[in-house]
Short mmCIF file of C-alpha atoms and ligand atoms in Angstrom, two decimals:
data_model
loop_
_atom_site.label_atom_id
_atom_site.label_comp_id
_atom_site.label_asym_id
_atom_site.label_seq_id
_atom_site.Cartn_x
_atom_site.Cartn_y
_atom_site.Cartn_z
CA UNK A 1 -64.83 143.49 113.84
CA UNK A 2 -64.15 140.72 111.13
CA UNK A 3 -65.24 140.48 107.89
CA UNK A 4 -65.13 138.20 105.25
CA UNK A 5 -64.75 140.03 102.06
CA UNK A 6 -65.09 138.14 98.76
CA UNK A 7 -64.94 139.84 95.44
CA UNK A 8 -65.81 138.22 91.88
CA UNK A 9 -66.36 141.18 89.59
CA UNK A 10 -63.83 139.96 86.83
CA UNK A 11 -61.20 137.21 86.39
CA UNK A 12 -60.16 137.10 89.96
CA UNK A 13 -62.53 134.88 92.46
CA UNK A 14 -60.51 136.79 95.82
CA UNK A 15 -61.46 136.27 99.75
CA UNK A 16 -60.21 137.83 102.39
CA UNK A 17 -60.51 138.06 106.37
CA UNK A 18 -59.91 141.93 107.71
CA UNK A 19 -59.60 142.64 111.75
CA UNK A 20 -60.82 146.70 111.00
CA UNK A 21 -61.53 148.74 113.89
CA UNK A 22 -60.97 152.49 114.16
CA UNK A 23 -63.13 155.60 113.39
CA UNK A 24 -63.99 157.24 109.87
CA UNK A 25 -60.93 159.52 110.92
CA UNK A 26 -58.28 156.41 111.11
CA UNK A 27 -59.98 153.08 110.05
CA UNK A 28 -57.02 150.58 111.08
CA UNK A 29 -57.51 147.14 108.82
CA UNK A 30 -55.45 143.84 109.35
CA UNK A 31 -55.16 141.95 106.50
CA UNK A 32 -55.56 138.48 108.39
CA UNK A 33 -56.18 136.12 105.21
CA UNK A 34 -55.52 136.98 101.78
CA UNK A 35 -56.28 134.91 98.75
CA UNK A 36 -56.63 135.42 95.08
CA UNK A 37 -57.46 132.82 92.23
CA UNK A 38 -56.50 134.41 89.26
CA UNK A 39 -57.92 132.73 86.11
CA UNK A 40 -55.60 134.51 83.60
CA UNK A 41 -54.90 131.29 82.30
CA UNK A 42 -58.25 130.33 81.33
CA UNK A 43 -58.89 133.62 79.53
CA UNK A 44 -55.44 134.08 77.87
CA UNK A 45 -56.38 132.52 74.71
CA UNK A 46 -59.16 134.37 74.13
CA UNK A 47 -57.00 137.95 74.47
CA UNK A 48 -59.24 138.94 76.92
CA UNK A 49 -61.80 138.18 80.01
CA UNK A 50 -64.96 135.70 78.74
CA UNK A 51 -68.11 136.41 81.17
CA UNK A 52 -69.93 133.13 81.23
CA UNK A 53 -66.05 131.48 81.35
CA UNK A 54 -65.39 133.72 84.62
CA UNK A 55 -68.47 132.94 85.88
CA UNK A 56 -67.83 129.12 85.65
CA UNK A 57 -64.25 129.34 87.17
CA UNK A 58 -65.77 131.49 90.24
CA UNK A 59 -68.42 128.72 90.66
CA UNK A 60 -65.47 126.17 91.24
CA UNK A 61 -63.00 128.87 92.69
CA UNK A 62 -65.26 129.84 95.25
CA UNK A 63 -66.28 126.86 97.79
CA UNK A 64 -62.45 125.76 96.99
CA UNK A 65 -60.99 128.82 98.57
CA UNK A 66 -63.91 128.79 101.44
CA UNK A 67 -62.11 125.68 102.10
CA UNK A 68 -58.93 126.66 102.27
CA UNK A 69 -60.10 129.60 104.84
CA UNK A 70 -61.91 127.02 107.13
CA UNK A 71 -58.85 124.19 107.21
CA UNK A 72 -56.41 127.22 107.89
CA UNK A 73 -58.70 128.41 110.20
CA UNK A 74 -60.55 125.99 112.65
CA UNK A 75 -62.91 128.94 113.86
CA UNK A 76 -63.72 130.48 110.87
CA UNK A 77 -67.22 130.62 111.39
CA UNK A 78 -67.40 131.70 115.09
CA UNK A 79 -64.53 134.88 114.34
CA UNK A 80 -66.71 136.19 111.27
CA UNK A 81 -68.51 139.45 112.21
CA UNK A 82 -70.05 140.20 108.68
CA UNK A 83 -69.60 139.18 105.05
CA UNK A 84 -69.32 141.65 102.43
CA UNK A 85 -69.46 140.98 99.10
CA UNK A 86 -69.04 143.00 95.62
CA UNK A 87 -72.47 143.79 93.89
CA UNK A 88 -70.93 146.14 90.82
CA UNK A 89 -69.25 147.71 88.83
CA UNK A 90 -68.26 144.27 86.53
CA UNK A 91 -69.53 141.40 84.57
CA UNK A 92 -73.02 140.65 85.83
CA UNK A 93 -72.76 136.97 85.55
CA UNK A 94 -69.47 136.93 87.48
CA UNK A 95 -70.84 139.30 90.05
CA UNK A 96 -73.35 137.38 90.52
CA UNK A 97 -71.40 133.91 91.67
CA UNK A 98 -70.24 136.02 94.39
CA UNK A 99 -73.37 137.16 95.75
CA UNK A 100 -75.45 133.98 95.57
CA UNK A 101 -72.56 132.45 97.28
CA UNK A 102 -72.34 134.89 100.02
CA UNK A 103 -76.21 134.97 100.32
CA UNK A 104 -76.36 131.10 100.86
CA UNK A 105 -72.72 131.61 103.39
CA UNK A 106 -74.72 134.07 105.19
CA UNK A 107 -77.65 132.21 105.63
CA UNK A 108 -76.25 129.26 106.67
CA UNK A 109 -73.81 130.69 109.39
CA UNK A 110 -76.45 133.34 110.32
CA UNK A 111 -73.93 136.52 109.83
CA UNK A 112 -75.32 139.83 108.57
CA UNK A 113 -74.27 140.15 104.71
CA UNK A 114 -73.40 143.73 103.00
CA UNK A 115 -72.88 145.04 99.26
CA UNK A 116 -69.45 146.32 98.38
CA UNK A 117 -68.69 148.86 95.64
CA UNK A 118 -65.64 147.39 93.55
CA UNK A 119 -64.34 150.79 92.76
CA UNK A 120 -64.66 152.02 96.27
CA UNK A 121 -62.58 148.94 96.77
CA UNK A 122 -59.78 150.24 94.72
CA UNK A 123 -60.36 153.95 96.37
CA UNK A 124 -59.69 152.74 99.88
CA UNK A 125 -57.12 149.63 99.12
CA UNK A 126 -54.87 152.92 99.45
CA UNK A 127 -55.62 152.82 103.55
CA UNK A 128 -54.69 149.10 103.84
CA UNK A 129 -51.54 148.88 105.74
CA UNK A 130 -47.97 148.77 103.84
CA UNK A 131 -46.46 145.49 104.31
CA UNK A 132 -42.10 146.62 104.63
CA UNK A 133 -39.56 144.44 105.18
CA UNK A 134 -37.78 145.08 108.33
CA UNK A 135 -34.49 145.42 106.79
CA UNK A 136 -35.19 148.55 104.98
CA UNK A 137 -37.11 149.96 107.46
CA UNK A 138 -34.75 152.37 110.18
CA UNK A 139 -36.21 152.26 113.54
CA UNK A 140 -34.58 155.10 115.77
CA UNK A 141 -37.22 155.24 118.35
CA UNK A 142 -37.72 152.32 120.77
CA UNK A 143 -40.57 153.67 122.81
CA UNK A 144 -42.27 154.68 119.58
CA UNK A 145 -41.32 150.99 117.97
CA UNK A 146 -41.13 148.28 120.79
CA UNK A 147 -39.89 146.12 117.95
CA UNK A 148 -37.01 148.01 117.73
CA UNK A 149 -35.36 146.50 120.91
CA UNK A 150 -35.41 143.16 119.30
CA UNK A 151 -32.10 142.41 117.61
CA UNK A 152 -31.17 143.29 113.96
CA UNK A 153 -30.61 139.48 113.48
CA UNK A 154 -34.11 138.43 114.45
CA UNK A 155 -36.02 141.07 112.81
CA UNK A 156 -34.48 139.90 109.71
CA UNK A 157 -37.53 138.02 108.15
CA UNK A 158 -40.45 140.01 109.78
CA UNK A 159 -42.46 142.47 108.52
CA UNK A 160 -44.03 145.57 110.08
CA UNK A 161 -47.45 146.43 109.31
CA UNK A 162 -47.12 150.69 108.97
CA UNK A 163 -50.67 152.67 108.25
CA UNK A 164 -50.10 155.58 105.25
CA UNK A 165 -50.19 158.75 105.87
CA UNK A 166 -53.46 160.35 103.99
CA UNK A 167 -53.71 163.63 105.12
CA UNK A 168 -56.46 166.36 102.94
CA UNK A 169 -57.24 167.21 100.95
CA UNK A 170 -56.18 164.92 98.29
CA UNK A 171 -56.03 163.82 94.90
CA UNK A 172 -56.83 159.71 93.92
CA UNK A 173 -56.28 158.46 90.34
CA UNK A 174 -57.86 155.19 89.85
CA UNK A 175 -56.88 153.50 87.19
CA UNK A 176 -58.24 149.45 86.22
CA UNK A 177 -58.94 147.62 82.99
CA UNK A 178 -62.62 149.22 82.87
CA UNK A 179 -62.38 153.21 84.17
CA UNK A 180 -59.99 155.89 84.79
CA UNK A 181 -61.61 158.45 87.05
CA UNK A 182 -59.78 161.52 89.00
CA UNK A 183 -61.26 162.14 92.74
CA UNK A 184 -60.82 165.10 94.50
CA UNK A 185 -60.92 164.05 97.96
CA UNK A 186 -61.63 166.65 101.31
CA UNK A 187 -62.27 163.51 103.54
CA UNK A 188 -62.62 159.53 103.33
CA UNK A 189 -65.87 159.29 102.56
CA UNK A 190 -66.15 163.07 100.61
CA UNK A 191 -64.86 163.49 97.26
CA UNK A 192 -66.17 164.83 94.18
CA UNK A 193 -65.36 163.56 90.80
CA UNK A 194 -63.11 165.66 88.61
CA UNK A 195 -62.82 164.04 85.33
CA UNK A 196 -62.91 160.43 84.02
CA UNK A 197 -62.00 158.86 80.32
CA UNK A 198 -64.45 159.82 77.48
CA UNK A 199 -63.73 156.22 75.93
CA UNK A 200 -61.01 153.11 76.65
CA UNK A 201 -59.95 153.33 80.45
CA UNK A 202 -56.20 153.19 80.53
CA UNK A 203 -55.88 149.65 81.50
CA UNK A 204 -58.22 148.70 78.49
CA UNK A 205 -55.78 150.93 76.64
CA UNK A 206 -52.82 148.58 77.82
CA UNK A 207 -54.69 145.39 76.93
CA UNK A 208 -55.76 147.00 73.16
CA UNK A 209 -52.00 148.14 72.61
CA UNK A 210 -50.39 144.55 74.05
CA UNK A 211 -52.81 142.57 71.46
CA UNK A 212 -51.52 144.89 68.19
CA UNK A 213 -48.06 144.27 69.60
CA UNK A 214 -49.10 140.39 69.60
CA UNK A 215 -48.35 140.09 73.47
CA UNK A 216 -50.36 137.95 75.75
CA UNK A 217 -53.46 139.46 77.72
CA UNK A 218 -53.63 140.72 80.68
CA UNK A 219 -51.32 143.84 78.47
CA UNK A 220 -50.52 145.86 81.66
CA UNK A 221 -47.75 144.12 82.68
CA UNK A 222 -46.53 142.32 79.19
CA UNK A 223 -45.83 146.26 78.11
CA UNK A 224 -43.98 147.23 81.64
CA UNK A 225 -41.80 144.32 80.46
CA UNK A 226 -40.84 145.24 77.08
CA UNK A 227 -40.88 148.71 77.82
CA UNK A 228 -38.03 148.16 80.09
CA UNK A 229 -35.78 147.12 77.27
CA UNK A 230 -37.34 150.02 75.11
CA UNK A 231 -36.59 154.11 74.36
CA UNK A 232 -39.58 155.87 75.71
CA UNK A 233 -38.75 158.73 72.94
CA UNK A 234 -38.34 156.31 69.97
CA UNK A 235 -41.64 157.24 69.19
CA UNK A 236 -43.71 160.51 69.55
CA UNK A 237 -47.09 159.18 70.01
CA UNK A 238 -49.83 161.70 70.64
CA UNK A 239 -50.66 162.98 74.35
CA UNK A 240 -55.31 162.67 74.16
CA UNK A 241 -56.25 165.66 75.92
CA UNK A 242 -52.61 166.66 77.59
CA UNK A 243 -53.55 170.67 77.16
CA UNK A 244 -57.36 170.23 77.49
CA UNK A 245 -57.96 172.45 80.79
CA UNK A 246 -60.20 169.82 82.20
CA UNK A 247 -59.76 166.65 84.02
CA UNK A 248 -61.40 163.79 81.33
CA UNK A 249 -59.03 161.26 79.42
CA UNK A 250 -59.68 159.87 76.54
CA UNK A 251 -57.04 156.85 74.98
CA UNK A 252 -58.99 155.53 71.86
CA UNK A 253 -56.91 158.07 69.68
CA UNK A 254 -53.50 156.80 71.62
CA UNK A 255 -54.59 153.07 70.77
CA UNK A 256 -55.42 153.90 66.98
CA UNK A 257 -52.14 155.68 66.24
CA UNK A 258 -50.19 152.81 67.86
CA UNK A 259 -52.35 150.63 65.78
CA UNK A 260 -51.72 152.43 62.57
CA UNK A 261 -48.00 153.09 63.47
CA UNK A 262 -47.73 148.96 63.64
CA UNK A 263 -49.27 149.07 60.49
CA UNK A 264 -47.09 151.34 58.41
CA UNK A 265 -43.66 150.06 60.32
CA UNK A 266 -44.43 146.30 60.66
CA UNK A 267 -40.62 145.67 61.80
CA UNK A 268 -40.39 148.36 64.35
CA UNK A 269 -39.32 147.37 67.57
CA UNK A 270 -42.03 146.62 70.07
CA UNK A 271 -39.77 147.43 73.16
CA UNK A 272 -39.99 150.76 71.65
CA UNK A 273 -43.59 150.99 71.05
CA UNK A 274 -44.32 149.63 74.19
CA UNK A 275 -42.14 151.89 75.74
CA UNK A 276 -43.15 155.04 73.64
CA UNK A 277 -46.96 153.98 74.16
CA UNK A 278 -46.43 153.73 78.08
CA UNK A 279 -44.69 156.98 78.28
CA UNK A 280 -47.54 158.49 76.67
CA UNK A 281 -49.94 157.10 78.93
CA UNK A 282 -47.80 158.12 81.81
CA UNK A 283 -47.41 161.57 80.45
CA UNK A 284 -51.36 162.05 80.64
CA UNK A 285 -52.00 160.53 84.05
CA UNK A 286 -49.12 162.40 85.10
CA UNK A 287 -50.01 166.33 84.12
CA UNK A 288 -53.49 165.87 84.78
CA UNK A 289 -53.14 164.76 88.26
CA UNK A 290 -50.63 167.20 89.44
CA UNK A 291 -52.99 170.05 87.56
CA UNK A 292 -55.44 168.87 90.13
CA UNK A 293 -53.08 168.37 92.99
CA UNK A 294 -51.86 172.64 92.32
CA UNK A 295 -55.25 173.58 92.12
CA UNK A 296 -56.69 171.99 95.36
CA UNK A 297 -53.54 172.37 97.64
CA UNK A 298 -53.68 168.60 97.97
CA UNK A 299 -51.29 167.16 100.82
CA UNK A 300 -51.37 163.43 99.15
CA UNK A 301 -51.46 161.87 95.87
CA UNK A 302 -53.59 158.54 96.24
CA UNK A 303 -53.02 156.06 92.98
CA UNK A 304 -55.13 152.72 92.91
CA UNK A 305 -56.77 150.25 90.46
CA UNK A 306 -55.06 147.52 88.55
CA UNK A 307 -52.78 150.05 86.58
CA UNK A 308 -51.13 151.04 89.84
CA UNK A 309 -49.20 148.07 89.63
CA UNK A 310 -47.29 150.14 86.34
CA UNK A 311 -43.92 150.80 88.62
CA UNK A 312 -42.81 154.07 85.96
CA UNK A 313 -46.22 155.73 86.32
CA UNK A 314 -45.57 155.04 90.44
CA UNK A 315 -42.63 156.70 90.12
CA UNK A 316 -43.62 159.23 87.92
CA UNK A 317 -46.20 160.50 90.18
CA UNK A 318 -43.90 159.64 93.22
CA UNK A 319 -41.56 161.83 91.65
CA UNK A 320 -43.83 164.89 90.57
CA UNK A 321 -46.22 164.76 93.99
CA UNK A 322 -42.58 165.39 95.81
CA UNK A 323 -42.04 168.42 93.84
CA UNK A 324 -45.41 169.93 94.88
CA UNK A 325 -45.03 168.55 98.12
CA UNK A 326 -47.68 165.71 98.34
CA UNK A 327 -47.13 162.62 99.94
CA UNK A 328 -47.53 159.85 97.26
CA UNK A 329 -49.50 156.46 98.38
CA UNK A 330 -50.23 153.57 96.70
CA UNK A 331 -50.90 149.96 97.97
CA UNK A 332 -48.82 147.01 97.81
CA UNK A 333 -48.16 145.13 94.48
CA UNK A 334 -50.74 142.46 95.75
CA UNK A 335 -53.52 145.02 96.65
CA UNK A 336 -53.41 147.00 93.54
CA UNK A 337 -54.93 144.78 90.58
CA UNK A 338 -58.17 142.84 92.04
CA UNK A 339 -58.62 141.57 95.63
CA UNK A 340 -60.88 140.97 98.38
CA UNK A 341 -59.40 142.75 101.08
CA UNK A 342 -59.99 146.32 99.01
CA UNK A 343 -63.36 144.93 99.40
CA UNK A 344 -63.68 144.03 103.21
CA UNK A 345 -61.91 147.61 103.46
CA UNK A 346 -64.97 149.50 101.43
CA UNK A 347 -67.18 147.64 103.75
CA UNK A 348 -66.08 148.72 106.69
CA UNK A 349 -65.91 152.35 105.49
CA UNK A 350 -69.31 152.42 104.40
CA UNK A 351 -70.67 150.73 107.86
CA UNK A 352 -68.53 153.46 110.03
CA UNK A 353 -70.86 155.64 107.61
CA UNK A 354 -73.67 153.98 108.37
CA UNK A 355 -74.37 154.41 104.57
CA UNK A 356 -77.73 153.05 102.92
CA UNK A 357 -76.94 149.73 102.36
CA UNK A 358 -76.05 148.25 98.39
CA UNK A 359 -78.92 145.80 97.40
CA UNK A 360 -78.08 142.52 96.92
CA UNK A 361 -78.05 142.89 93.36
CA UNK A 362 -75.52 142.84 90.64
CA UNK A 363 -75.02 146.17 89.22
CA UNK A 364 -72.73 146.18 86.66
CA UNK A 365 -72.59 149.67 86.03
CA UNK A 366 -72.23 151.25 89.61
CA UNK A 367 -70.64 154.22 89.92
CA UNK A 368 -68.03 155.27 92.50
O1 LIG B 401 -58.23 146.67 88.79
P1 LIG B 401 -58.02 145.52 87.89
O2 LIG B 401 -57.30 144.32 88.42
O3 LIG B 401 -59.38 145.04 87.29
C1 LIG B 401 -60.41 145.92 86.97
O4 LIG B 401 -61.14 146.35 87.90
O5 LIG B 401 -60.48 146.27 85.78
O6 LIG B 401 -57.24 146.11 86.62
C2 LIG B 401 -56.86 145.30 85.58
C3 LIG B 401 -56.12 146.17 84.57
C4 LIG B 401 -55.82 145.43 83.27
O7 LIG B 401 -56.24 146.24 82.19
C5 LIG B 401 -54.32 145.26 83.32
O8 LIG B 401 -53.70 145.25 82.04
C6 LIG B 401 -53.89 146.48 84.12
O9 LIG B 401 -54.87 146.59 85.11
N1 LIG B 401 -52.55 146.30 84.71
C7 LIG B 401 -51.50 147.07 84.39
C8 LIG B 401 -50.39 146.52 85.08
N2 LIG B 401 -50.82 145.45 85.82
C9 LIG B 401 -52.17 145.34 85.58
N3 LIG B 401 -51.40 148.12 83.57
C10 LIG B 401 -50.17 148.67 83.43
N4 LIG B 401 -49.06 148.19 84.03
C11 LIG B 401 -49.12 147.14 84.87
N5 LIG B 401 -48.02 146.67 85.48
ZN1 LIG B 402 -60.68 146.13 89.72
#
């Protein structure tokens, strides 16, 4: 089946084609067409995203990209099965570009049209294939990898497409700009939630922190990058709710001291607040997860949502989920902040389901 996925919940107008077939067991999903406008330009000067400014860039983004889609592909319209869109969580006004569009798409090309949970997006982006470079990848068995009788020279610039290995039950942390929730997980579509953050989500957290340090928004990736050139013990900032035998966050407090620590050492270096202030972010995510992964016997770690792009907190979970023998997953770099294949993905999961289907309605406040 083929879907056209297109997602609009924040500053990213995304679309996507998915080939998914498979069972609820092993949903297998090719990422045919991927394509993401971002507008962090637009919003940068304002140190954050503007609604009605996001919804005027998805009004343009959108037909553009539908463009693209059809001149790259002549049979667009013929190879689409069903269109899914995102109705919530996000920005109502932005959400709602997306599904007017898809309504009128659907209409027009006479293709059945279904909701899409964004967070459910991030959730399963963790089953879309890995995208390795040949190079690194060993093959030793040739019946198991046909591709492995081509030569070493030509395999050079391809790319296998490998499915992770989730195996249950497990543990997902998903972490984005708007929630930080902890999932205990005994199937694909089974999970209960553990714990999320009493106040800022930790990507908010990241955005709050970058703005006192005077960096440039989106903050997730400005403090990765002066946090590299930074001591993550230069500063001892506090741990919110590191010892609290329960599964909630909470990163207000975190943001305030950094805040107040800025304000009382106005030449510190902001390498080493960044890097102090990630490490205590890390730190949190870190314990609390493996807490959960010891007391469910989890067999994988599953980390998703825009923050999953923060390569020390991959590694620090990479690195603790080994100890405790978990396999560690996370998507690729360009599925973990927002896309529309996460969203085809969700689709798919929740037809296999046969689920109730989303009204076509944004709902800013859906839960997962
Ligand atoms: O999932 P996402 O793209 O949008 C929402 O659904 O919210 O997440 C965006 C969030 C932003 O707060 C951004 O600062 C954060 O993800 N982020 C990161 C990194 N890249 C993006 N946070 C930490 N480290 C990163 N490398
Ligand atoms: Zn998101």
């Amino acid at each position: 089946m083929k879907i056209l996925a297109i997602e609009t919940s924040c500053d990213e107008t995304a679309m996507a084609l998915l080939k998914c077939g498979g069972s609820l067991q092993s949903p297998k999903c090719e990422v045919l067409e991927n394509i993401v406008a971002s507008q962090i330009a637009i919003h940068r000067p304002f140190g954050g995203v503007v609604p009605n400014l996001a919804k005027r860039e998805h009004l343009k983004n959108l037909p553009k990209i539908y463009a693209q889609l059809k001149k790259k592909r002549k049979n667009l319209e013929k190879e689409i099965d069903v269109i899914a869109v995102t109705v919530g969580p996000g920005l109502e006004p932005a959400l709602w570009t997306g599904i007017t569009f898809a309504e009128a798409l659907a209409e027009r090309i006479k293709k059945p049209l279904v909701g899409a949970n964004h967070m459910e997006g991030h959730l399963y982006s963790s089953w879309l294939p890995r995208v390795v470079e040949s190079k690194k990848l060993k093959v030793k068995n040739s019946r198991k990898h046909p591709q492995s009788s081509i030569s070493k020279k030509t395999l050079q610039p391809a790319t296998f497409n490998l499915q992770p290995k989730i195996s249950f039950p497990a543990i997902a942390l998903v972490v984005s700009g708007g929630h930080t929730i902890l999932l205990h997980m005994t199937a694909i579509n089974k999970w209960t939630n553990l714990g999320e953050t009493l106040d800022d989500a930790a990507g908010e957290a990241f955005d709050k922190v970058a703005r006192i340090l005077g960096l440039p928004y989106p903050g997730g990736p400005e403090i990765q990058k002066a946090a590299a050139h930074g001591d993550p013990k230069a500063i001892t900032f506090p741990r919110p709710m590191l010892n609290k035998k329960n599964y909630e966050f909470s990163f207000s407090g975190l943001k305030t001291s950094v805040l107040y620590f800025m304000r009382d050492n106005p030449t510190a270096e902001k390498a080493d607040v960044a890097a102090s202030f990630q490490q205590a972010v890390i730190d949190v995510l870190t314990k609390k997860t493996m807490r959960a992964v010891r007391e469910f016997g989890a067999k994988t770690v599953l980390l998703c949502g825009g923050v999953s792009a923060n390569k020390p907190l991959q590694e620090s979970l990479r690195v603790e989920s080994r100890k405790l023998k978990a396999n560690f997953v996370c998507p690729d770099f360009q599925f973990n902040t927002d896309n529309a294949a996460m969203i085809g993905i969700a689709a798919y999961i929740d037809m296999l389901q046969k689920k109730k289907p989303l009204p076509m309605k944004a709902q800013g406040n859906l839960s997962i």
